[in-house]
Short mmCIF file of C-alpha atoms and ligand atoms in Angstrom, two decimals:
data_model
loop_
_atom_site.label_atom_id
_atom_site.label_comp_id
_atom_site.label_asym_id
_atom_site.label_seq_id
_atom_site.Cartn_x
_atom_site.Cartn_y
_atom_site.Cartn_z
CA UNK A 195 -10.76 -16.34 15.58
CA UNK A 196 -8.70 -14.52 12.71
CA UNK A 197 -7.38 -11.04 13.35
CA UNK A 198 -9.68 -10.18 10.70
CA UNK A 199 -12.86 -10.88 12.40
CA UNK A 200 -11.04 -9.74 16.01
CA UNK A 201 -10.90 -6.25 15.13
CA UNK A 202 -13.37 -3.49 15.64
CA UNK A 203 -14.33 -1.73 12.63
CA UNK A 204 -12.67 1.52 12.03
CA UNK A 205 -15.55 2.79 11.00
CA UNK A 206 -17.11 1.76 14.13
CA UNK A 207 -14.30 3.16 16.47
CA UNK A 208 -14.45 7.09 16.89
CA UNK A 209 -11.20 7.30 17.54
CA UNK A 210 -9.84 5.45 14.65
CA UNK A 211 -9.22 8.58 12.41
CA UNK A 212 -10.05 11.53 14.75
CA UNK A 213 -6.95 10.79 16.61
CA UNK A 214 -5.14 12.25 13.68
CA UNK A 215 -7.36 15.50 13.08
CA UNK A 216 -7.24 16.15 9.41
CA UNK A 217 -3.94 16.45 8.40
CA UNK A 218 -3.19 15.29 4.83
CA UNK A 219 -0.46 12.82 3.98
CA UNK A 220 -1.29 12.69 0.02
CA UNK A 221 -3.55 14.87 -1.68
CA UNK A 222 -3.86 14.43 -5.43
CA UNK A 223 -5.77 17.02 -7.47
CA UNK A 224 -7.09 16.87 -11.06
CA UNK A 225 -4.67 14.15 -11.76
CA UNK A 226 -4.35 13.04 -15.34
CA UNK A 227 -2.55 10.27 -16.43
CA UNK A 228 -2.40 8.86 -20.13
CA UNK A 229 -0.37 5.84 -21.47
CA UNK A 230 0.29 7.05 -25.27
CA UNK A 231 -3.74 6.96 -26.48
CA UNK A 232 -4.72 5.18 -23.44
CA UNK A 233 -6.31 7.49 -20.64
CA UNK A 234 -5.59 5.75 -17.43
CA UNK A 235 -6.34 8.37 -14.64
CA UNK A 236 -8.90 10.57 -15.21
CA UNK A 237 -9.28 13.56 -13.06
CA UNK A 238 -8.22 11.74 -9.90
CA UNK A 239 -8.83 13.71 -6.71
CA UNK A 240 -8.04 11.92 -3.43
CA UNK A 241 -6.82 13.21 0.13
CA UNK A 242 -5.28 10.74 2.68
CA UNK A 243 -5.33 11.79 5.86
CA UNK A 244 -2.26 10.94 8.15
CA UNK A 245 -3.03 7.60 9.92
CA UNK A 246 -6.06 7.00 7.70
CA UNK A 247 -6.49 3.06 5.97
CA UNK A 248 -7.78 2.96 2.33
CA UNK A 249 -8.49 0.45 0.20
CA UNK A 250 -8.55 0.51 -3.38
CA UNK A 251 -10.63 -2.17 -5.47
CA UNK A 252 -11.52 -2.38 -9.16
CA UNK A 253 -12.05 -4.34 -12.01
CA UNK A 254 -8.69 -5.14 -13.61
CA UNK A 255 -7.34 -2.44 -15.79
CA UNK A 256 -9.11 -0.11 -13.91
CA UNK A 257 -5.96 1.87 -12.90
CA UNK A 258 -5.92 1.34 -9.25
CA UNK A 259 -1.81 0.25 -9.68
CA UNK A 260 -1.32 3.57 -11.77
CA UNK A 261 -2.79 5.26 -8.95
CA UNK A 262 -0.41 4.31 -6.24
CA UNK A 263 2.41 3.99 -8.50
CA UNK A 264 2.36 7.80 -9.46
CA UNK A 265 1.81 8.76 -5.61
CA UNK A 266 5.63 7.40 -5.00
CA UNK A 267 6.87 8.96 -8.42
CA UNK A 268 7.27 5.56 -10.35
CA UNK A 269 4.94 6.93 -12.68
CA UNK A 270 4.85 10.28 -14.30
CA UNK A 271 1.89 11.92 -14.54
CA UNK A 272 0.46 14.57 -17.53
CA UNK A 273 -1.42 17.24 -15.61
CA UNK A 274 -2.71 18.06 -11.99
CA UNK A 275 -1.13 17.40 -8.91
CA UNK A 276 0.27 14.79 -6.26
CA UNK A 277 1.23 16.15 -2.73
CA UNK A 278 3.34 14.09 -0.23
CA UNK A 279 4.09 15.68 3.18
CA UNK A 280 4.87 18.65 1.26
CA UNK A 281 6.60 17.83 -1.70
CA UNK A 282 4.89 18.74 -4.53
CA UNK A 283 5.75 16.20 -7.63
CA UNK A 284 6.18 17.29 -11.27
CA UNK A 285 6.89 20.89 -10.03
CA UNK A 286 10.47 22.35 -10.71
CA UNK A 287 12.21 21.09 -7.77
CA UNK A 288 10.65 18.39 -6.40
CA UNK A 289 12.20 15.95 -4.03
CA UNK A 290 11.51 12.60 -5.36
CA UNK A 291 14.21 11.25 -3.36
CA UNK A 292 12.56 12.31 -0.29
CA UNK A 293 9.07 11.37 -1.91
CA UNK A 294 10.50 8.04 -1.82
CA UNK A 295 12.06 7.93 1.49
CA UNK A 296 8.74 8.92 2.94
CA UNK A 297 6.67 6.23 0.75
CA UNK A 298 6.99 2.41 1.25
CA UNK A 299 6.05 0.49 -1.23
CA UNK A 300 5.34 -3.23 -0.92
CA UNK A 301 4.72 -5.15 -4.54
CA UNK A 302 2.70 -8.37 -5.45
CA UNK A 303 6.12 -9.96 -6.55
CA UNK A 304 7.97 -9.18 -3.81
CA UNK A 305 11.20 -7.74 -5.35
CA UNK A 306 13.82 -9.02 -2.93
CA UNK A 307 17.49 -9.30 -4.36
CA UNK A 308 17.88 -12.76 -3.96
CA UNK A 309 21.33 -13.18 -3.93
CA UNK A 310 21.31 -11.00 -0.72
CA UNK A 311 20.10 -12.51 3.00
CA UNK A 312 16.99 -11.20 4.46
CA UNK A 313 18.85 -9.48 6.85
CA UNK A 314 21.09 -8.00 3.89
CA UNK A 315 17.63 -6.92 2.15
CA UNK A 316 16.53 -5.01 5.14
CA UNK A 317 19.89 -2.73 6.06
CA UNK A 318 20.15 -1.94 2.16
CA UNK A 319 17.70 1.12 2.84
CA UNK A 320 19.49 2.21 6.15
CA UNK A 321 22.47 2.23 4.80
CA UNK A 322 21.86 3.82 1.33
CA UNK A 323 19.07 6.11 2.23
CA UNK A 324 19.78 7.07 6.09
CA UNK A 325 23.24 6.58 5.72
CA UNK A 326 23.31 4.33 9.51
CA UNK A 327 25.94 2.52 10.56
CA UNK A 328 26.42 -1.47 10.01
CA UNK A 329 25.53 -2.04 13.82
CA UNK A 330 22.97 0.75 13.25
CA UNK A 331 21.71 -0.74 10.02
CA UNK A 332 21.18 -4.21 11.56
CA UNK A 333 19.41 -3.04 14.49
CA UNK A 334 16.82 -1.42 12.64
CA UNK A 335 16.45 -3.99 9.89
CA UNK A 336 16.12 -6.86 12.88
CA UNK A 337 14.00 -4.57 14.76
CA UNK A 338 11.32 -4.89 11.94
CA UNK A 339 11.76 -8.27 11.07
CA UNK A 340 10.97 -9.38 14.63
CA UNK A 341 7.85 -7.09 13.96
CA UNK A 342 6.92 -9.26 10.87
CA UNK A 343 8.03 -12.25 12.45
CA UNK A 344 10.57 -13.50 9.99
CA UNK A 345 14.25 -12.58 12.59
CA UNK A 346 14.87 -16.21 13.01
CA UNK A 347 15.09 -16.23 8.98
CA UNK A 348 17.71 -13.18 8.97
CA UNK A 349 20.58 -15.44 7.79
CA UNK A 350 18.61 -16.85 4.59
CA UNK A 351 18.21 -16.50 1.15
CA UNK A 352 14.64 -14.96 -0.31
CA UNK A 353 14.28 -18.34 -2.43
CA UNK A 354 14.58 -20.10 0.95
CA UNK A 355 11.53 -18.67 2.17
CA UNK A 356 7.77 -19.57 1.60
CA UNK A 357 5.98 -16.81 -0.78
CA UNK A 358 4.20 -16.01 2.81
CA UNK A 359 7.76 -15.41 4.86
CA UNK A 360 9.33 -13.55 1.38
CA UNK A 361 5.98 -11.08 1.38
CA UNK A 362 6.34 -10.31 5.33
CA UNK A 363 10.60 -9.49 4.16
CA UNK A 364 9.40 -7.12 1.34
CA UNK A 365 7.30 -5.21 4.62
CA UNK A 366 9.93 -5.42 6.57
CA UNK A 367 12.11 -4.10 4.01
CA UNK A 368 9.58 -0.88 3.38
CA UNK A 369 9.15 -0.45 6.95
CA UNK A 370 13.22 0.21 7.31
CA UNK A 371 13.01 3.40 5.21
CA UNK A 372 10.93 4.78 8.30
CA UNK A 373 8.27 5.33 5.66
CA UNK A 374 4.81 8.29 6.65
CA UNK A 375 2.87 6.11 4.23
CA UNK A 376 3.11 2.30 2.85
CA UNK A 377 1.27 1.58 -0.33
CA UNK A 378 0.56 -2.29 -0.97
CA UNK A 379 -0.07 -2.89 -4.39
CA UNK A 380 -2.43 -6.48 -4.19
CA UNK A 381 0.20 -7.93 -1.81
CA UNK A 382 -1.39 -11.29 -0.93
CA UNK A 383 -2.13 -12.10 -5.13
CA UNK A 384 0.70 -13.88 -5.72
CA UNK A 385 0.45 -16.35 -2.70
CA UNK A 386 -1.21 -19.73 -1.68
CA UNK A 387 -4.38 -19.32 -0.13
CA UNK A 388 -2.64 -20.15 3.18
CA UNK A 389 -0.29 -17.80 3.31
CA UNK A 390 -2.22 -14.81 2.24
CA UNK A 391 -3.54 -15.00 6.04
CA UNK A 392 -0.28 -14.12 7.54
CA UNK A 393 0.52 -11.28 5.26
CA UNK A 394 -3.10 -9.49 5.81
CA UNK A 395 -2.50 -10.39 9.76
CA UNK A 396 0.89 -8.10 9.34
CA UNK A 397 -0.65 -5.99 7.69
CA UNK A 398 -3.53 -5.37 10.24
CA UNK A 399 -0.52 -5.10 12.95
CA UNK A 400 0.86 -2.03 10.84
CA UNK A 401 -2.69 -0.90 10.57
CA UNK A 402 -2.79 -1.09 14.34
CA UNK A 403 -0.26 0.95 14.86
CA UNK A 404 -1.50 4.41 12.50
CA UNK A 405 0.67 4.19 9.83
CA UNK A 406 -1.04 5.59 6.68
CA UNK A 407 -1.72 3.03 4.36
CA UNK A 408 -3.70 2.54 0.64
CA UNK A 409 -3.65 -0.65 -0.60
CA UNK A 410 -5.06 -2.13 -3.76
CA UNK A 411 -6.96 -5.75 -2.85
CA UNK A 412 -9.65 -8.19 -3.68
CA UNK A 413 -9.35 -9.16 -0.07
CA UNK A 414 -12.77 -7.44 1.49
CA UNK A 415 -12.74 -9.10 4.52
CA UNK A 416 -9.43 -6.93 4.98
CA UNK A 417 -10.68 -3.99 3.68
CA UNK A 418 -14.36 -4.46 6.05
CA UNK A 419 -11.85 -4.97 9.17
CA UNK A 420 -9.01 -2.21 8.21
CA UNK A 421 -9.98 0.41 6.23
CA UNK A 422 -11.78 3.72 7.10
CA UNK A 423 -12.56 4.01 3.37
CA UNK A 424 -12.77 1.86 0.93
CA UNK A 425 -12.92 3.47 -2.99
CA UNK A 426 -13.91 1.80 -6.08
CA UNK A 427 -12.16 2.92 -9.12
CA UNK A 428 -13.12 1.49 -12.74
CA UNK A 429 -12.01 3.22 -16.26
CA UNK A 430 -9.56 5.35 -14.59
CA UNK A 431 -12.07 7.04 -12.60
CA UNK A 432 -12.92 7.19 -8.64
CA UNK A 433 -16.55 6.23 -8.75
CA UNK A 434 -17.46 5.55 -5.33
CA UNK A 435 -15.32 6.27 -1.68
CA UNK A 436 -17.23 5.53 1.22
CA UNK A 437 -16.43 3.72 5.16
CA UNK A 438 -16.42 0.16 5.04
CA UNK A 439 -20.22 -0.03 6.13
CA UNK A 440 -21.96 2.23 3.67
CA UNK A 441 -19.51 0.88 0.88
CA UNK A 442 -20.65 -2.61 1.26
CA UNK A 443 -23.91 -1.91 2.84
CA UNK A 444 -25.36 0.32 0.33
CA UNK A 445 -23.21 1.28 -1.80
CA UNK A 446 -24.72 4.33 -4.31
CA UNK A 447 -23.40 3.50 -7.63
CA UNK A 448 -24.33 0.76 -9.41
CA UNK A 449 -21.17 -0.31 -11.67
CA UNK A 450 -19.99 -0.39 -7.34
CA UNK A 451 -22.62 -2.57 -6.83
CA UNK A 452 -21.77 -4.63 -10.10
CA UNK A 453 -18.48 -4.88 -9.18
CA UNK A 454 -19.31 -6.25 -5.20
CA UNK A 455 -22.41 -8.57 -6.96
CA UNK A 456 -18.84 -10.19 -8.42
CA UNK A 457 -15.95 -10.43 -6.56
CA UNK A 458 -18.21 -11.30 -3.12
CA UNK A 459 -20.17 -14.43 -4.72
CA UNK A 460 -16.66 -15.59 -6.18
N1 ATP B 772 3.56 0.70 -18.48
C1 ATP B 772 2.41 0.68 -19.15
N2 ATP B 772 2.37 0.97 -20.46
C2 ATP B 772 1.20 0.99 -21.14
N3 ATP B 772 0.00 0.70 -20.59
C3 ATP B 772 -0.02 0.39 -19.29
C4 ATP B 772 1.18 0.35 -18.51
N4 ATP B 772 0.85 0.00 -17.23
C5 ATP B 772 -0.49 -0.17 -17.23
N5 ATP B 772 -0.99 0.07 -18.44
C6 ATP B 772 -2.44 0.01 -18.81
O1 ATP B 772 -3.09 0.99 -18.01
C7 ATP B 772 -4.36 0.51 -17.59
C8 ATP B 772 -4.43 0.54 -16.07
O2 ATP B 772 -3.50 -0.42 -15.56
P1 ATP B 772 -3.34 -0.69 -14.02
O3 ATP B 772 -2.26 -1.72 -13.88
O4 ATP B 772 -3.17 0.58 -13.31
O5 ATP B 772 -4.75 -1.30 -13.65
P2 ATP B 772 -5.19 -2.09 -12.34
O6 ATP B 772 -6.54 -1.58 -11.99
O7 ATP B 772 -4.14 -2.02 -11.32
O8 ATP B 772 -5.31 -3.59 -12.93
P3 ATP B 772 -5.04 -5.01 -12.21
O9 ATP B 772 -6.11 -5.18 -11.17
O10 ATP B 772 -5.21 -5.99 -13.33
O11 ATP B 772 -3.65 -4.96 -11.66
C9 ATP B 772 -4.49 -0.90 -18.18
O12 ATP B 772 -5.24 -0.80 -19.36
C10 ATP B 772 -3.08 -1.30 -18.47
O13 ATP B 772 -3.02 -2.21 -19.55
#
Protein backbone atom coordinates (compact mmCIF):
# COMPACT_ATOMS: atom_id res chain seq x y z
CA UNK A 1 0.00 0.00 0.00
CA UNK A 2 1.34 3.63 -0.91
CA UNK A 3 1.95 6.10 1.88
CA UNK A 4 -0.73 7.90 0.27
CA UNK A 5 -3.50 5.59 0.93
CA UNK A 6 -1.62 4.55 4.53
CA UNK A 7 -2.30 7.71 6.10
CA UNK A 8 -5.23 8.89 8.11
CA UNK A 9 -6.83 11.88 6.86
CA UNK A 10 -5.96 15.04 8.59
CA UNK A 11 -9.14 15.98 8.43
CA UNK A 12 -10.13 12.88 10.08
CA UNK A 13 -7.46 13.07 12.93
CA UNK A 14 -8.38 15.67 15.76
CA UNK A 15 -5.20 16.15 16.59
CA UNK A 16 -3.78 16.91 13.28
CA UNK A 17 -4.06 20.79 13.59
CA UNK A 18 -5.25 21.30 17.22
CA UNK A 19 -1.90 20.27 18.36
CA UNK A 20 -0.74 23.61 17.16
CA UNK A 21 -3.63 25.91 18.65
CA UNK A 22 -4.02 28.74 16.26
CA UNK A 23 -0.97 30.34 15.88
CA UNK A 24 -0.35 31.92 12.45
CA UNK A 25 2.74 31.24 10.38
CA UNK A 26 1.57 33.47 7.21
CA UNK A 27 -1.26 35.66 7.16
CA UNK A 28 -1.84 37.65 3.99
CA UNK A 29 -4.44 40.42 3.96
CA UNK A 30 -6.05 42.29 1.04
CA UNK A 31 -3.20 41.27 -1.09
CA UNK A 32 -3.00 42.79 -4.53
CA UNK A 33 -0.77 41.84 -7.02
CA UNK A 34 -0.70 43.17 -10.75
CA UNK A 35 1.78 42.25 -13.59
CA UNK A 36 1.79 45.70 -15.69
CA UNK A 37 -2.23 45.50 -16.92
CA UNK A 38 -2.51 42.03 -15.78
CA UNK A 39 -4.26 41.61 -12.26
CA UNK A 40 -2.88 38.45 -10.86
CA UNK A 41 -3.89 38.45 -7.09
CA UNK A 42 -6.90 39.86 -6.28
CA UNK A 43 -7.68 40.62 -2.75
CA UNK A 44 -5.95 37.51 -1.42
CA UNK A 45 -6.65 36.81 2.25
CA UNK A 46 -5.17 33.57 3.66
CA UNK A 47 -3.91 32.54 7.29
CA UNK A 48 -1.64 29.44 7.76
CA UNK A 49 -1.60 28.20 10.86
CA UNK A 50 1.80 26.80 12.27
CA UNK A 51 1.92 23.04 11.44
CA UNK A 52 -1.12 23.32 9.16
CA UNK A 53 -0.87 21.41 5.29
CA UNK A 54 -2.47 23.35 2.37
CA UNK A 55 -2.84 22.69 -0.92
CA UNK A 56 -3.27 24.99 -3.63
CA UNK A 57 -4.93 23.87 -7.06
CA UNK A 58 -6.12 25.85 -10.08
CA UNK A 59 -6.51 26.10 -13.55
CA UNK A 60 -3.22 27.27 -15.09
CA UNK A 61 -2.70 30.95 -14.95
CA UNK A 62 -4.72 31.09 -12.12
CA UNK A 63 -1.98 32.62 -9.90
CA UNK A 64 -1.46 29.92 -7.43
CA UNK A 65 2.72 30.32 -8.21
CA UNK A 66 2.29 34.21 -7.66
CA UNK A 67 0.79 33.34 -4.51
CA UNK A 68 3.57 31.45 -2.90
CA UNK A 69 6.15 33.27 -4.66
CA UNK A 70 5.21 36.69 -2.96
CA UNK A 71 4.85 34.84 0.57
CA UNK A 72 8.91 34.30 0.40
CA UNK A 73 9.45 37.91 -1.15
CA UNK A 74 10.37 36.70 -4.79
CA UNK A 75 7.59 38.67 -5.83
CA UNK A 76 6.63 42.16 -4.94
CA UNK A 77 3.38 42.86 -4.25
CA UNK A 78 1.14 46.39 -4.94
CA UNK A 79 -1.06 46.73 -1.86
CA UNK A 80 -2.13 44.75 1.35
CA UNK A 81 -0.16 42.66 3.39
CA UNK A 82 2.02 39.36 3.83
CA UNK A 83 3.02 38.34 7.46
CA UNK A 84 5.75 35.71 8.19
CA UNK A 85 6.48 34.88 11.87
CA UNK A 86 6.43 38.48 12.34
CA UNK A 87 7.99 40.14 9.66
CA UNK A 88 5.86 42.22 7.97
CA UNK A 89 6.92 42.50 4.01
CA UNK A 90 6.75 45.72 1.95
CA UNK A 91 6.81 47.75 5.24
CA UNK A 92 9.91 50.07 5.87
CA UNK A 93 12.16 47.66 7.42
CA UNK A 94 11.34 44.44 6.65
CA UNK A 95 13.60 41.48 7.01
CA UNK A 96 13.50 39.70 3.80
CA UNK A 97 16.61 38.03 4.63
CA UNK A 98 15.08 36.49 7.56
CA UNK A 99 11.73 36.05 5.51
CA UNK A 100 13.83 33.85 3.54
CA UNK A 101 15.69 32.02 6.10
CA UNK A 102 12.41 31.08 7.64
CA UNK A 103 10.74 30.02 4.12
CA UNK A 104 11.90 26.95 2.08
CA UNK A 105 11.15 26.89 -1.10
CA UNK A 106 11.27 23.78 -3.29
CA UNK A 107 10.71 24.52 -7.33
CA UNK A 108 9.34 22.26 -10.21
CA UNK A 109 12.89 22.56 -11.86
CA UNK A 110 14.79 21.80 -9.15
CA UNK A 111 17.48 24.57 -9.22
CA UNK A 112 20.54 22.68 -8.02
CA UNK A 113 24.03 24.21 -9.07
CA UNK A 114 25.17 21.48 -10.95
CA UNK A 115 28.62 21.93 -10.99
CA UNK A 116 28.46 21.49 -7.15
CA UNK A 117 27.96 17.75 -5.33
CA UNK A 118 24.81 17.09 -3.56
CA UNK A 119 26.49 17.26 -0.51
CA UNK A 120 28.06 20.74 -1.70
CA UNK A 121 24.31 21.87 -2.55
CA UNK A 122 23.13 21.14 0.89
CA UNK A 123 26.01 22.99 3.26
CA UNK A 124 25.71 26.10 0.79
CA UNK A 125 22.75 27.39 3.12
CA UNK A 126 24.58 26.50 6.46
CA UNK A 127 27.35 28.04 5.62
CA UNK A 128 26.08 31.28 3.94
CA UNK A 129 22.98 31.77 5.92
CA UNK A 130 23.84 30.20 9.54
CA UNK A 131 27.27 30.84 9.16
CA UNK A 132 28.19 26.79 10.63
CA UNK A 133 31.23 25.37 10.43
CA UNK A 134 32.49 22.88 7.49
CA UNK A 135 32.12 19.84 9.99
CA UNK A 136 28.98 21.69 11.18
CA UNK A 137 27.75 22.36 7.67
CA UNK A 138 28.11 18.69 6.60
CA UNK A 139 26.44 17.30 9.50
CA UNK A 140 23.40 19.09 8.95
CA UNK A 141 23.30 18.85 5.18
CA UNK A 142 23.89 14.76 5.62
CA UNK A 143 21.53 14.79 8.40
CA UNK A 144 18.71 15.74 5.86
CA UNK A 145 19.76 13.89 3.07
CA UNK A 146 19.58 10.63 5.04
CA UNK A 147 15.99 12.05 5.80
CA UNK A 148 15.25 12.20 1.99
CA UNK A 149 17.11 9.23 1.35
CA UNK A 150 19.60 10.44 -1.17
CA UNK A 151 23.24 10.30 1.63
CA UNK A 152 24.65 7.49 -0.34
CA UNK A 153 24.46 10.07 -3.42
CA UNK A 154 26.38 12.93 -1.32
CA UNK A 155 29.52 12.65 -3.50
CA UNK A 156 27.58 13.19 -6.98
CA UNK A 157 26.78 15.54 -9.41
CA UNK A 158 22.85 16.81 -9.76
CA UNK A 159 22.99 15.58 -13.56
CA UNK A 160 24.00 12.20 -12.08
CA UNK A 161 20.85 11.79 -10.42
CA UNK A 162 17.32 10.65 -11.66
CA UNK A 163 14.77 13.79 -11.82
CA UNK A 164 13.22 11.71 -8.67
CA UNK A 165 16.76 11.65 -6.50
CA UNK A 166 17.55 15.58 -7.88
CA UNK A 167 13.77 16.66 -6.51
CA UNK A 168 14.35 14.81 -2.97
CA UNK A 169 18.21 17.11 -3.08
CA UNK A 170 16.26 20.38 -3.80
CA UNK A 171 14.14 19.25 -0.19
CA UNK A 172 16.93 18.44 1.33
CA UNK A 173 18.52 21.53 0.34
CA UNK A 174 15.32 23.75 1.77
CA UNK A 175 15.17 21.70 4.75
CA UNK A 176 19.03 22.87 5.69
CA UNK A 177 17.94 26.52 6.11
CA UNK A 178 15.93 25.12 9.24
CA UNK A 179 12.97 26.60 7.40
CA UNK A 180 9.07 27.39 9.85
CA UNK A 181 7.42 26.88 6.48
CA UNK A 182 8.31 24.98 3.00
CA UNK A 183 6.35 26.06 -0.01
CA UNK A 184 6.42 23.44 -3.01
CA UNK A 185 5.60 25.02 -6.06
CA UNK A 186 4.08 21.71 -8.35
CA UNK A 187 7.18 19.72 -7.29
CA UNK A 188 6.43 16.31 -8.85
CA UNK A 189 5.46 18.22 -12.64
CA UNK A 190 8.52 17.91 -14.06
CA UNK A 191 9.10 14.11 -13.34
CA UNK A 192 8.30 10.59 -14.82
CA UNK A 193 5.28 9.20 -13.56
CA UNK A 194 7.48 6.88 -11.44
CA UNK A 195 9.28 9.06 -9.70
CA UNK A 196 6.67 11.52 -8.73
CA UNK A 197 5.80 8.67 -6.02
CA UNK A 198 8.93 9.10 -4.10
CA UNK A 199 8.89 12.83 -3.99
CA UNK A 200 5.05 12.99 -2.65
CA UNK A 201 6.21 9.96 -0.15
CA UNK A 202 8.98 12.68 1.19
CA UNK A 203 6.88 14.94 1.18
CA UNK A 204 4.19 13.13 3.36
CA UNK A 205 7.34 12.29 5.79
CA UNK A 206 7.82 16.20 6.22
CA UNK A 207 4.10 16.42 6.52
CA UNK A 208 4.42 13.86 9.29
CA UNK A 209 6.51 15.60 11.14
CA UNK A 210 4.34 19.38 11.47
CA UNK A 211 6.23 21.40 9.41
CA UNK A 212 3.96 24.05 7.79
CA UNK A 213 3.61 23.48 4.33
CA UNK A 214 1.41 25.03 1.04
CA UNK A 215 2.01 23.47 -1.94
CA UNK A 216 0.64 24.06 -5.39
CA UNK A 217 -0.35 20.38 -7.12
CA UNK A 218 -2.53 18.51 -9.48
CA UNK A 219 -1.69 15.56 -7.32
CA UNK A 220 -5.22 15.07 -5.23
CA UNK A 221 -4.54 11.93 -3.97
CA UNK A 222 -1.73 13.99 -2.03
CA UNK A 223 -3.70 16.70 -1.21
CA UNK A 224 -6.94 14.03 0.08
CA UNK A 225 -4.08 12.23 2.29
CA UNK A 226 -2.00 15.52 3.50
CA UNK A 227 -3.69 18.50 3.59
CA UNK A 228 -6.05 19.99 6.27
CA UNK A 229 -7.24 22.40 3.54
CA UNK A 230 -7.23 22.30 0.29
CA UNK A 231 -8.10 25.95 -1.70
CA UNK A 232 -9.02 26.46 -5.19
CA UNK A 233 -7.85 29.60 -6.70
CA UNK A 234 -8.84 30.63 -10.45
CA UNK A 235 -8.47 34.40 -11.97
CA UNK A 236 -6.38 35.46 -9.19
CA UNK A 237 -8.97 34.88 -6.73
CA UNK A 238 -9.45 32.29 -3.65
CA UNK A 239 -12.78 30.83 -4.57
CA UNK A 240 -13.19 27.96 -2.44
CA UNK A 241 -10.89 26.65 0.95
CA UNK A 242 -12.31 23.84 2.59
CA UNK A 243 -10.76 20.18 4.50
CA UNK A 244 -10.01 17.63 2.13
CA UNK A 245 -13.56 15.93 2.62
CA UNK A 246 -15.98 18.78 2.08
CA UNK A 247 -13.59 20.10 -0.79
CA UNK A 248 -13.92 17.02 -2.79
CA UNK A 249 -17.09 15.81 -1.32
CA UNK A 250 -19.21 18.72 -1.92
CA UNK A 251 -17.54 21.27 -2.81
CA UNK A 252 -19.89 24.78 -2.87
CA UNK A 253 -18.76 26.56 -5.86
CA UNK A 254 -19.27 25.47 -9.04
CA UNK A 255 -16.19 26.81 -11.26
CA UNK A 256 -14.60 24.27 -7.93
CA UNK A 257 -16.64 21.74 -9.09
CA UNK A 258 -15.71 22.48 -12.86
CA UNK A 259 -12.37 22.46 -12.11
CA UNK A 260 -12.49 18.73 -9.99
CA UNK A 261 -15.19 17.44 -13.01
CA UNK A 262 -11.52 17.96 -14.95
CA UNK A 263 -8.47 17.26 -13.51
CA UNK A 264 -10.16 13.92 -11.55
CA UNK A 265 -11.56 12.19 -14.90
CA UNK A 266 -8.04 13.05 -16.55
N1 LIG B 1 6.98 37.43 -14.35
C1 LIG B 1 5.80 37.59 -14.94
N2 LIG B 1 5.57 38.62 -15.76
C2 LIG B 1 4.36 38.80 -16.34
N3 LIG B 1 3.30 37.97 -16.17
C3 LIG B 1 3.48 36.91 -15.38
C4 LIG B 1 4.73 36.66 -14.74
N4 LIG B 1 4.61 35.52 -14.00
C5 LIG B 1 3.34 35.09 -14.19
N5 LIG B 1 2.68 35.92 -15.00
C6 LIG B 1 1.26 35.79 -15.40
O1 LIG B 1 0.49 35.86 -14.20
C7 LIG B 1 -0.60 34.95 -14.27
C8 LIG B 1 -0.52 33.99 -13.09
O2 LIG B 1 0.63 33.17 -13.25
P1 LIG B 1 1.00 32.02 -12.23
O3 LIG B 1 2.28 31.42 -12.72
O4 LIG B 1 0.97 32.56 -10.86
O5 LIG B 1 -0.21 31.02 -12.42
P2 LIG B 1 -0.34 29.51 -11.96
O6 LIG B 1 -1.72 29.36 -11.44
O7 LIG B 1 0.77 29.15 -11.06
O8 LIG B 1 -0.20 28.75 -13.37
P3 LIG B 1 0.43 27.30 -13.71
O9 LIG B 1 -0.47 26.28 -13.08
O10 LIG B 1 0.37 27.25 -15.20
O11 LIG B 1 1.83 27.30 -13.17
C9 LIG B 1 -0.49 34.25 -15.62
O12 LIG B 1 -1.36 34.91 -16.51
C10 LIG B 1 0.94 34.45 -16.02
O13 LIG B 1 1.08 34.48 -17.42
Amino acid sequence: MSAVAARIRPDQNPQAVTDHPAQATITMSAVNKWYGKMHVLRDIDLRVNKGEHLVLCGPSGSGKSTLIRCINALEEIQSGTIEVNGNVLGRKGAKVDHIRRDVGMVFQQFNLFPHLTVLQNCMLAPRRIHRATEAEARDKAMHFLEQVHIAEHGHKYPAQLSGGQQQRVAIARALCMGPQVMLFDEPTSALDPEMVKEVLDTMIGLADQGITMICVTHEMGFARAVAHRVIFMDRGEIIESAPPSEFFGAPKHERTRAFLGQILNH
